């Protein structure tokens, strides 16, 4: 690109950085919104519009009113679905029924874990339980299922359905079947009881998995207390502190955070027993077989085959994993061999700069802009939550993203994406229902002297979660049931919290693909600039960052294989050993690093709930994302034509199209299992020229 063209380009894109007196940086609207400290709002006149603009939710009691309204509409729509003539109207009634429950349940599912007010959290949890109970009854409503079966059993009617409507009808029937609709009355009631029990166990495990552990202050050297939360005579440990430069801090965090909780061990083991019993009751060999039906893997056997093939190819590359890949040694190698101490990068990665970088990237790939909006009174649950409107250059408003990015007490410490409202075409209004999502991170607050500064890992997580959000925004599905992205709770028929509206092993593709953009210098060079001086992040530092990921790349993938296999073993036939004993054996067999006594990592493995028996999805999705990146974006990551193709082939369909067909449409070929394995393994080849150059310098 010539100097003239580059100048015009940055003018058009409203460059984040404009240098004025003393190199002080001026921010564009999106950058300024995220680099400014939030100000307390004192407008007592403005009307409280309720959480997410839902009027009833201006106070905790509003959840009961919202629930009652949703359940009344449910009764009406059940009657409509059961009485209308079989055809498109039947499927539309089912989707309206699903949407009405989701709009309350999804919102409540988020509020119960994220709202700082315990009264709101308690009210939201009651709503989840109440709607959950109703949904479990709908799952086994014979009359409701019969109306769908009449439609699908009539080939003449099915032939008249458009592909999306037919797909959604089949998905609803599939959900009925795995919930035991074919069972007699006694067994159906047993299935409902198991579902309800699993709801409670799932919730108990999720809450416990995110609770901090504590230890007496006297047990930890006094100079390390500042690294952990204070609780009177105790110290709280709420995470692994993996980025800490202090090896003793990391060791203390590892041993305390992963120390086993006997009640949570019992909860997990009871949960796994209930899942197996439910799967057997509805006709599957195991919960794994039940969970993988409808995915790209299809069966646990194919999943295990991919894991075995991958481990076989990784073994020759991973002969030194026992020594090099402990948490401590990896940290030391990254710093001293590649000089990637996170604090060296953070000044170039202010939150505002990263958000502006995302804005520029989406503008160039899709013609989409992120526009900061001032939320109304009562619309957000914390004053530091930012609201973004996602606007397309020709299509207009696509949806809203609420950014809950900053650390606060009682907030889950896990980066994640929540669907609050799914998109769908509303036949009743003649308009598209705009999607609403929340991105939750746990970033440090800005200070008086500096905006929030991200480590490279935080920046990648931000890009990852924004990939989920844009999957929701860019999808334009006729039905909410297949709107595309992660669903926190209900669809119409519940399998697990965080069930996806598209195949689970495809759902992570958009987010993982964003990680490739996050480490490409051509993308980073557009926004990664020092927050004080405006100096760009040196290309050599980006190269070192990319190469550092390969230091123990094979061991990292092997760790993911271990997680995936452990997940499959937990969800196979019942074991005569504890979950910790199984973990110890699988770690020795599939990972190589020894088990640390008196730890129970599985109790922090919250993905066992939403991704039960499907954790392999991360590896499958990473393989697909790798193939898409290398074939479609590596030559030009800002190619608009390829961005449009990616949207039309992979993002727009949601779950209305078979995932393998979407991959085939993007790659213009059908990948094999060997292709998936090779896509991951091929990324582990280090660039020795970069290594030698940086070592000499």
mmCIF file of N, CA and C in Angstrom, residues 3 22 116 241 274 539 603 666:
data_model
loop_
_atom_site.group_PDB
_atom_site.id
_atom_site.type_symbol
_atom_site.label_atom_id
_atom_site.label_comp_id
_atom_site.label_asym_id
_atom_site.label_seq_id
_atom_site.Cartn_x
_atom_site.Cartn_y
_atom_site.Cartn_z
ATOM 1 N N UNK A 3 2.142 5.243 0.426
ATOM 2 C CA UNK A 3 1.979 6.162 1.558
ATOM 3 C C UNK A 3 0.704 6.977 1.417
ATOM 4 N N UNK A 22 2.609 17.210 22.761
ATOM 5 C CA UNK A 22 3.306 16.312 23.669
ATOM 6 C C UNK A 22 2.932 14.852 23.434
ATOM 7 N N UNK A 116 -24.927 -7.522 40.682
ATOM 8 C CA UNK A 116 -24.313 -7.284 41.997
ATOM 9 C C UNK A 116 -25.303 -7.279 43.154
ATOM 10 N N UNK A 241 -3.908 -17.604 38.971
ATOM 11 C CA UNK A 241 -2.856 -16.571 38.905
ATOM 12 C C UNK A 241 -1.737 -16.996 37.954
ATOM 13 N N UNK A 274 -26.673 -39.258 37.228
ATOM 14 C CA UNK A 274 -27.995 -38.870 36.726
ATOM 15 C C UNK A 274 -27.994 -38.752 35.205
ATOM 16 N N UNK A 539 6.976 -4.835 15.224
ATOM 17 C CA UNK A 539 6.653 -6.103 14.562
ATOM 18 C C UNK A 539 7.425 -7.256 15.167
ATOM 19 N N UNK A 603 -13.076 -30.227 39.514
ATOM 20 C CA UNK A 603 -14.090 -29.420 40.207
ATOM 21 C C UNK A 603 -14.103 -27.983 39.714
ATOM 22 N N UNK A 666 -17.312 -22.978 2.794
ATOM 23 C CA UNK A 666 -16.245 -21.989 2.995
ATOM 24 C C UNK A 666 -14.943 -22.446 2.361
#
